[in-house]
Coordinates of C-alpha atoms in Angstrom, one line a residue:
X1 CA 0.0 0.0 0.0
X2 CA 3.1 2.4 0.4
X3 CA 4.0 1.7 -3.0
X4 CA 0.9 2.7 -4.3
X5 CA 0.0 6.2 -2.1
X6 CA 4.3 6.9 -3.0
X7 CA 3.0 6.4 -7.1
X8 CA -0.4 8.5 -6.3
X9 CA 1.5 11.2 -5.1
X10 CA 4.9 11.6 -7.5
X11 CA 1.7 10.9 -10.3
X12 CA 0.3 14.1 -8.7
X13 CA 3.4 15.9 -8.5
X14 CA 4.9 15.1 -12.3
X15 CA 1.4 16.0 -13.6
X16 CA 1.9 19.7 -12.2
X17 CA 5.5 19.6 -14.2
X18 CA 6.0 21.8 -17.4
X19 CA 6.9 18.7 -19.3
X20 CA 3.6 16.7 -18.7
X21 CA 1.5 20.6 -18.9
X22 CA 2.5 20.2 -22.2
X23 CA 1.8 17.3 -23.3
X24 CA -1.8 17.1 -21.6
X25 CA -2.7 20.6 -22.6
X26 CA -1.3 20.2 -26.3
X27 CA -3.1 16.9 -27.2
X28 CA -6.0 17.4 -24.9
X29 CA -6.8 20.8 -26.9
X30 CA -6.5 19.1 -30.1
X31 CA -8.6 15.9 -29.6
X32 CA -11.0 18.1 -27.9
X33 CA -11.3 20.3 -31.1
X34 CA -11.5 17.2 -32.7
X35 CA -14.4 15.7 -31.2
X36 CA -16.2 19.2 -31.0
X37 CA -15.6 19.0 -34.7
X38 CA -17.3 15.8 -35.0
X39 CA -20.2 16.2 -33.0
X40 CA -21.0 19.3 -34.8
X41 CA -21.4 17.9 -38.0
X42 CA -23.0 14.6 -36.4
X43 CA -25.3 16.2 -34.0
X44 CA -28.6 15.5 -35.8
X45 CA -27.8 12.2 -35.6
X46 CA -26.8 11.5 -32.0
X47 CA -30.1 13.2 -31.2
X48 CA -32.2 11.0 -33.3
X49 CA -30.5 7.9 -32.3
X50 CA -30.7 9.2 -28.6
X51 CA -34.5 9.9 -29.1
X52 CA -35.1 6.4 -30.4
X53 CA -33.5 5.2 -27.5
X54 CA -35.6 7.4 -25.3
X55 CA -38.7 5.6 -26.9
X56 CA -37.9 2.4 -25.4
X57 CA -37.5 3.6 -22.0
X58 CA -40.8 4.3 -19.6
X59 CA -41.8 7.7 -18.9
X60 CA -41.1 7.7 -15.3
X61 CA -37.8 6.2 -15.9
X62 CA -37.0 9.0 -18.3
X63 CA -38.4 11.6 -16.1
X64 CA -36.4 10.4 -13.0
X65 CA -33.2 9.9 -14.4
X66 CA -33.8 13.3 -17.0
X67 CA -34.1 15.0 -13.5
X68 CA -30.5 13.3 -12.5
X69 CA -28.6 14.4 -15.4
X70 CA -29.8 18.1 -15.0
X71 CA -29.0 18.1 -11.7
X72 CA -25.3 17.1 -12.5
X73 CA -25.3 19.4 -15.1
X74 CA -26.0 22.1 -13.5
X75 CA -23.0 21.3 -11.4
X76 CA -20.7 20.8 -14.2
X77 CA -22.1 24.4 -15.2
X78 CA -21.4 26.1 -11.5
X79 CA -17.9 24.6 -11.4
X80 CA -16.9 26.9 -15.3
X81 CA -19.2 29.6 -13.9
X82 CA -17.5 29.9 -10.7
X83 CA -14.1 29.1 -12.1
X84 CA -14.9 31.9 -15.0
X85 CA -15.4 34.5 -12.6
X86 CA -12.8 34.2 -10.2
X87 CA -10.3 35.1 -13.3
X88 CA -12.3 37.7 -14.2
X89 CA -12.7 39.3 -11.1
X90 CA -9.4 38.6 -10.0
X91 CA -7.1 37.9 -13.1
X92 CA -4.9 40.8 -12.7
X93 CA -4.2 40.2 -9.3
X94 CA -3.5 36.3 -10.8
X95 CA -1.3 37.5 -12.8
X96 CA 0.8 39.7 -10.5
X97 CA 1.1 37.2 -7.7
X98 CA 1.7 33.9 -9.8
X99 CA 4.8 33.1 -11.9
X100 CA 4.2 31.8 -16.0
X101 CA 5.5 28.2 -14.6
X102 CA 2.9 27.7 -11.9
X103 CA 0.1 29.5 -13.9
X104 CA -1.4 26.2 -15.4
X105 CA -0.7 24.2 -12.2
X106 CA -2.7 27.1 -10.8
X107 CA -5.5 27.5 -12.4
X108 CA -5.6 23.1 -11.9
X109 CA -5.7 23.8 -8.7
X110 CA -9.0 26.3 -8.9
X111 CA -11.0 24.1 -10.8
X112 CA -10.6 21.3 -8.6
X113 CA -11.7 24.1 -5.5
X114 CA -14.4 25.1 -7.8
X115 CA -15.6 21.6 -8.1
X116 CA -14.7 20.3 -4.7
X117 CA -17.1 23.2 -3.3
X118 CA -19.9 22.6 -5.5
X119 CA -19.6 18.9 -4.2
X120 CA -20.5 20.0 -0.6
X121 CA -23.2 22.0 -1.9
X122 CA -25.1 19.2 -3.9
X123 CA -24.2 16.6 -0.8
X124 CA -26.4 18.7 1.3
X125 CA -28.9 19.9 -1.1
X126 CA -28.7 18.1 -4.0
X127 CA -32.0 15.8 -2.9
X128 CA -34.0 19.2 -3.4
X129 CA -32.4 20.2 -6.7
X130 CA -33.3 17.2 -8.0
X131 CA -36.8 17.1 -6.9
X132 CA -37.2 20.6 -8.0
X133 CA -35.9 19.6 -11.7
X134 CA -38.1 16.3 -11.6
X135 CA -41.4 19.0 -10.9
X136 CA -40.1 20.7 -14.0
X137 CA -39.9 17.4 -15.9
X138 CA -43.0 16.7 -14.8
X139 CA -44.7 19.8 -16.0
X140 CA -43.1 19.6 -19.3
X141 CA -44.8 17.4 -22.4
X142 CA -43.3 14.5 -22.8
X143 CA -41.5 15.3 -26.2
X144 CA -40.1 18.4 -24.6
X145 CA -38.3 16.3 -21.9
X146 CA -37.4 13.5 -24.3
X147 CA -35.9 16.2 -26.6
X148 CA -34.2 17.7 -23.9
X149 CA -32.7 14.1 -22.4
X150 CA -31.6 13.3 -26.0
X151 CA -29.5 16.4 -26.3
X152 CA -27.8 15.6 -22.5
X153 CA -27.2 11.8 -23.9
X154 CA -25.6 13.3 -26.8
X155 CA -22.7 15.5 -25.3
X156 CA -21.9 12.4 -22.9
X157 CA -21.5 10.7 -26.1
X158 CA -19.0 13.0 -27.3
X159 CA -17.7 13.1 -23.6
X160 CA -17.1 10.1 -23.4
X161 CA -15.3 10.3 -27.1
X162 CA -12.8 12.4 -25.7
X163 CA -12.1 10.2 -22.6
X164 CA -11.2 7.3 -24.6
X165 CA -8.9 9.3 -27.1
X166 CA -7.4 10.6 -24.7
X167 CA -6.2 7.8 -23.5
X168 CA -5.3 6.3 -26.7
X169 CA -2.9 9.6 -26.9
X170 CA -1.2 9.2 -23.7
X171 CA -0.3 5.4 -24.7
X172 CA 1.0 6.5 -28.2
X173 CA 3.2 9.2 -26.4
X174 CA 4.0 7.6 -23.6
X175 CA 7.1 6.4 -24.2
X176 CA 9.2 10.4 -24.7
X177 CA 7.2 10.9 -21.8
X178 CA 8.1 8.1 -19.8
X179 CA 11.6 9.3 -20.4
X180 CA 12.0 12.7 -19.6
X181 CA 10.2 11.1 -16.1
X182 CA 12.5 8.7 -16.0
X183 CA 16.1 11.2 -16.8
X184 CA 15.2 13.2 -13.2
X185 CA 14.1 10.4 -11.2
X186 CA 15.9 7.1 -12.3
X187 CA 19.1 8.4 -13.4
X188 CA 21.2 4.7 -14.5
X189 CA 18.3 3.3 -15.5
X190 CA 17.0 3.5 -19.1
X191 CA 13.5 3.1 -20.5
X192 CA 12.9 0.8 -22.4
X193 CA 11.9 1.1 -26.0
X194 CA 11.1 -2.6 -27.8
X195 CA 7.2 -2.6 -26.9
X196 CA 6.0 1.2 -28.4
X197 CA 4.2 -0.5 -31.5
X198 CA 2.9 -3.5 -29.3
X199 CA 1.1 -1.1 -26.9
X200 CA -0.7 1.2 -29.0
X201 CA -2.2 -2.1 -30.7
X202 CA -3.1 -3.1 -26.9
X203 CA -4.7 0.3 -26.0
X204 CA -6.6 0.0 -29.6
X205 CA -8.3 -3.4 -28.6
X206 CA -8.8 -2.4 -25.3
X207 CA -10.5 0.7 -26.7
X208 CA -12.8 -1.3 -29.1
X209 CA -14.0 -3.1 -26.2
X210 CA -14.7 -0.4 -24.0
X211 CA -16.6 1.0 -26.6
X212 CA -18.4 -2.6 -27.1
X213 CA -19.1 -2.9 -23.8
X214 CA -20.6 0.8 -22.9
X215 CA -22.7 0.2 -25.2
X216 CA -24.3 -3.0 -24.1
X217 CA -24.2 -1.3 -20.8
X218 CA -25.8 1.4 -22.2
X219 CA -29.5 0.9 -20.8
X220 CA -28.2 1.3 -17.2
X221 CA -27.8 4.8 -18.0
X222 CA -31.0 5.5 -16.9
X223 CA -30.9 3.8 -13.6
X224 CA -29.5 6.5 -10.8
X225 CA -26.7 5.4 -9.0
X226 CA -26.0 2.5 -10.6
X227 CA -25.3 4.6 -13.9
X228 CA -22.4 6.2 -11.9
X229 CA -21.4 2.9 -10.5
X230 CA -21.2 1.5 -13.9
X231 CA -19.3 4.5 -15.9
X232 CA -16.9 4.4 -13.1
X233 CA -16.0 0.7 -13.1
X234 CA -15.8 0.8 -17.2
X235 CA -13.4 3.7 -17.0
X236 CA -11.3 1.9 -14.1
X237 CA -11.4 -1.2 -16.3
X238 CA -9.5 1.0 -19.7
X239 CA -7.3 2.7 -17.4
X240 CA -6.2 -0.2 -15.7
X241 CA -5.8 -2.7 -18.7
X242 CA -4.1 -0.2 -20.6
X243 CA -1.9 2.1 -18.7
X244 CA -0.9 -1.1 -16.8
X245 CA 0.8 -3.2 -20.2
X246 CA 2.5 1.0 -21.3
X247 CA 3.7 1.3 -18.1
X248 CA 5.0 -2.6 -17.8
X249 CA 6.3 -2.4 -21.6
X250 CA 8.5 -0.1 -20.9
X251 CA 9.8 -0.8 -17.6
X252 CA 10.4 -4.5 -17.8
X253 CA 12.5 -6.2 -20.9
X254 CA 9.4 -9.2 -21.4
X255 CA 5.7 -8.1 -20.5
X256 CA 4.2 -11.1 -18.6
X257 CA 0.1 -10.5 -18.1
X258 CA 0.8 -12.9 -14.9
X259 CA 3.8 -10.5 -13.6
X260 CA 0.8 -8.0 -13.6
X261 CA -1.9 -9.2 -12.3
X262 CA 0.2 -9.7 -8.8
X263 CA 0.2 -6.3 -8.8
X264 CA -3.7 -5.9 -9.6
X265 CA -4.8 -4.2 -6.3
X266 CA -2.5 -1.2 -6.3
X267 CA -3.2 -0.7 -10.0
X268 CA -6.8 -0.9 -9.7
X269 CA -6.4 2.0 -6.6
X270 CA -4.3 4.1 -9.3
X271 CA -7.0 3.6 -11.5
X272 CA -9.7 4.8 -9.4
X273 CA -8.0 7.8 -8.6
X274 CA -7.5 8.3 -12.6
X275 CA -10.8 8.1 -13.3
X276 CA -12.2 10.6 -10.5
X277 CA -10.2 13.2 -13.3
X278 CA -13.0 12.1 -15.9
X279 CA -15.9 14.2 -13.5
X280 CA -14.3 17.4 -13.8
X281 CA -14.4 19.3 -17.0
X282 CA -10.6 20.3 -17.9
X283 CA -9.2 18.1 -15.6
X284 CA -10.1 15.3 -17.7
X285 CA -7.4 15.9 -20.1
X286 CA -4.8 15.2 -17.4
X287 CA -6.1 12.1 -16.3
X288 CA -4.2 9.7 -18.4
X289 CA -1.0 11.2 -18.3
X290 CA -1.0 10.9 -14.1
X291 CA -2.4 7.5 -14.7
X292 CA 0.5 6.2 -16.8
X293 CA 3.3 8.2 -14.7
X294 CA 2.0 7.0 -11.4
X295 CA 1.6 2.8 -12.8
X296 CA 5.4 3.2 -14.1
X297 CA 6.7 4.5 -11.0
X298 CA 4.8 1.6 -8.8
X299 CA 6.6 -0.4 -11.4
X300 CA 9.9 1.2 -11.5
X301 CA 10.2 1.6 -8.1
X302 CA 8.9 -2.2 -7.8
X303 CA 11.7 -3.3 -9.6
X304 CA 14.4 -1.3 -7.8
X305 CA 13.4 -2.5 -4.8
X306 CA 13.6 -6.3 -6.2
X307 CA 17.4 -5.1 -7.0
X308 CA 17.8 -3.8 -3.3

């Protein structure tokens, strides 16, 4: 358990370094723009296939879990509001008091308050926003609030787009950035470089059947609490499965599945932690680069320690 709070923590700490900055906020900005891109000019679609969706689904089901997923986004909304205005009330003085390197980590940093506050709020009155968004439901023709569930269905599709990408991103770069991590805190010890081509294949399959498998899972969506449960434990299953073989394939000379599957239990604790990224807007983008730093250095430091 050491091993893995020591990982958690130097993940933590290398994700607020330029070097990973630039990475996250470089590829997240493009497959973001991407995606945007994409859902722009398939929009009409996702609604339509959403809607027929919807038509399958009982009314109160709909209604109950509609009143869910505007509750949460309303949250989501709150946490950019509130981060918004702090910069704009408060950007010069910002400005003046932080340095250029530790802008970005910063501005990390005020999100996650943002979001962190917002939490408290809803754990002490989220039970009335939602019951006041379930009157509204209520009140509202049913087309209205299966139109209006279609279009929240439809950016978690594209959401959930950009989560997957993102971590097919971090695996095909992992490996320069894996190295520069590697120069300041493993000096002697070199990365190694024979499974780059073998692990992007791995992240690919293990992306098809994520993909596969939220969609068969799909229907749960509209089950409160358990849809949380469920998006959760599918995230922790890619991040796990994939960051695990990248970070193994280039810290050990043979990858053996057995080798890490000893090792299950701190990488499914990394995981979770990964995937908590994937609630916050922005932060999002980072969580697959902490992931795959902090499952190398549980390795890394594994194998030192086998040396010792």
């Amino acid at each position: 358990m050491k091993n893995t709070i020591q990982a958690i923590l130097f993940g933590f700490k290398e994700l607020l370094s330029w070097n990973t900055m630039k990475y996250a906020l470089i590829s997240g900005f493009l497959v973001t723009l991407l995606w945007v891109g994409i859902g722009t000019m398939l929009w009409e679609t996702l609604i339509r296939l959403s809607s027929h969706i919807l038509e399958m689904v009982p009314f109160s089901m709909v209604r109950s879990n509609g009143a869910w997923m505007l509750s949460s986004f309303l949250w989501l909304q709150l946490v950019l509001l509130t981060f918004a205005l702090i910069f704009a009330f408060f950007g010069n003085i910002i400005l003046r008091s932080v340095s250029k390197e530790k802008y970005t980590s910063f501005s990390l940093l005020v999100i996650a308050g943002s979001a962190i506050f917002w939490g408290i709020v809803w754990i002490f009155e989220g039970g009335y926003i939602y019951q006041q968004f379930l009157k509204l439901l209520t009140w509202l023709p049913f087309e209205t609030v299966e139109k209006g569930i279609a279009f929240l269905i439809g950016f978690y599709l594209i959401y959930n787009a950009i989560v997957v990408t993102m971590v097919f991103v971090t695996s095909l770069f992992s490996e320069p950035l894996i190295t520069t991590v590697e120069k300041h805190h493993f000096k002697g010890d070199e990365v190694l470089r024979d499974h780059v081509f073998s692990s992007v294949g791995y992240t690919l399959k293990d992306s098809i059947i994520f993909i596969v498998a939220s969609l068969l899972a799909f229907p749960l969506l509209f089950i409160p609490v358990l849809n949380i449960l469920v998006q959760v434990a599918l995230w922790m299953w890619l991040i796990k499965d994939t960051m695990s073989y990248d970070a193994a394939a280039l810290t050990y000379e043979k990858v053996k599945k057995e080798e890490i599957k000893k090792h299950r239990f701190a990488l499914w604790n990394i995981s979770f932690v990964t995937a908590l990224f994937n609630f916050v807007p922005l932060l999002n983008l980072f969580g697959p680069y902490f992931g795959e730093i902090a499952m190398f250095h549980y390795f890394k430091a594994g194998t030192k320690n086998e040396k010792n």
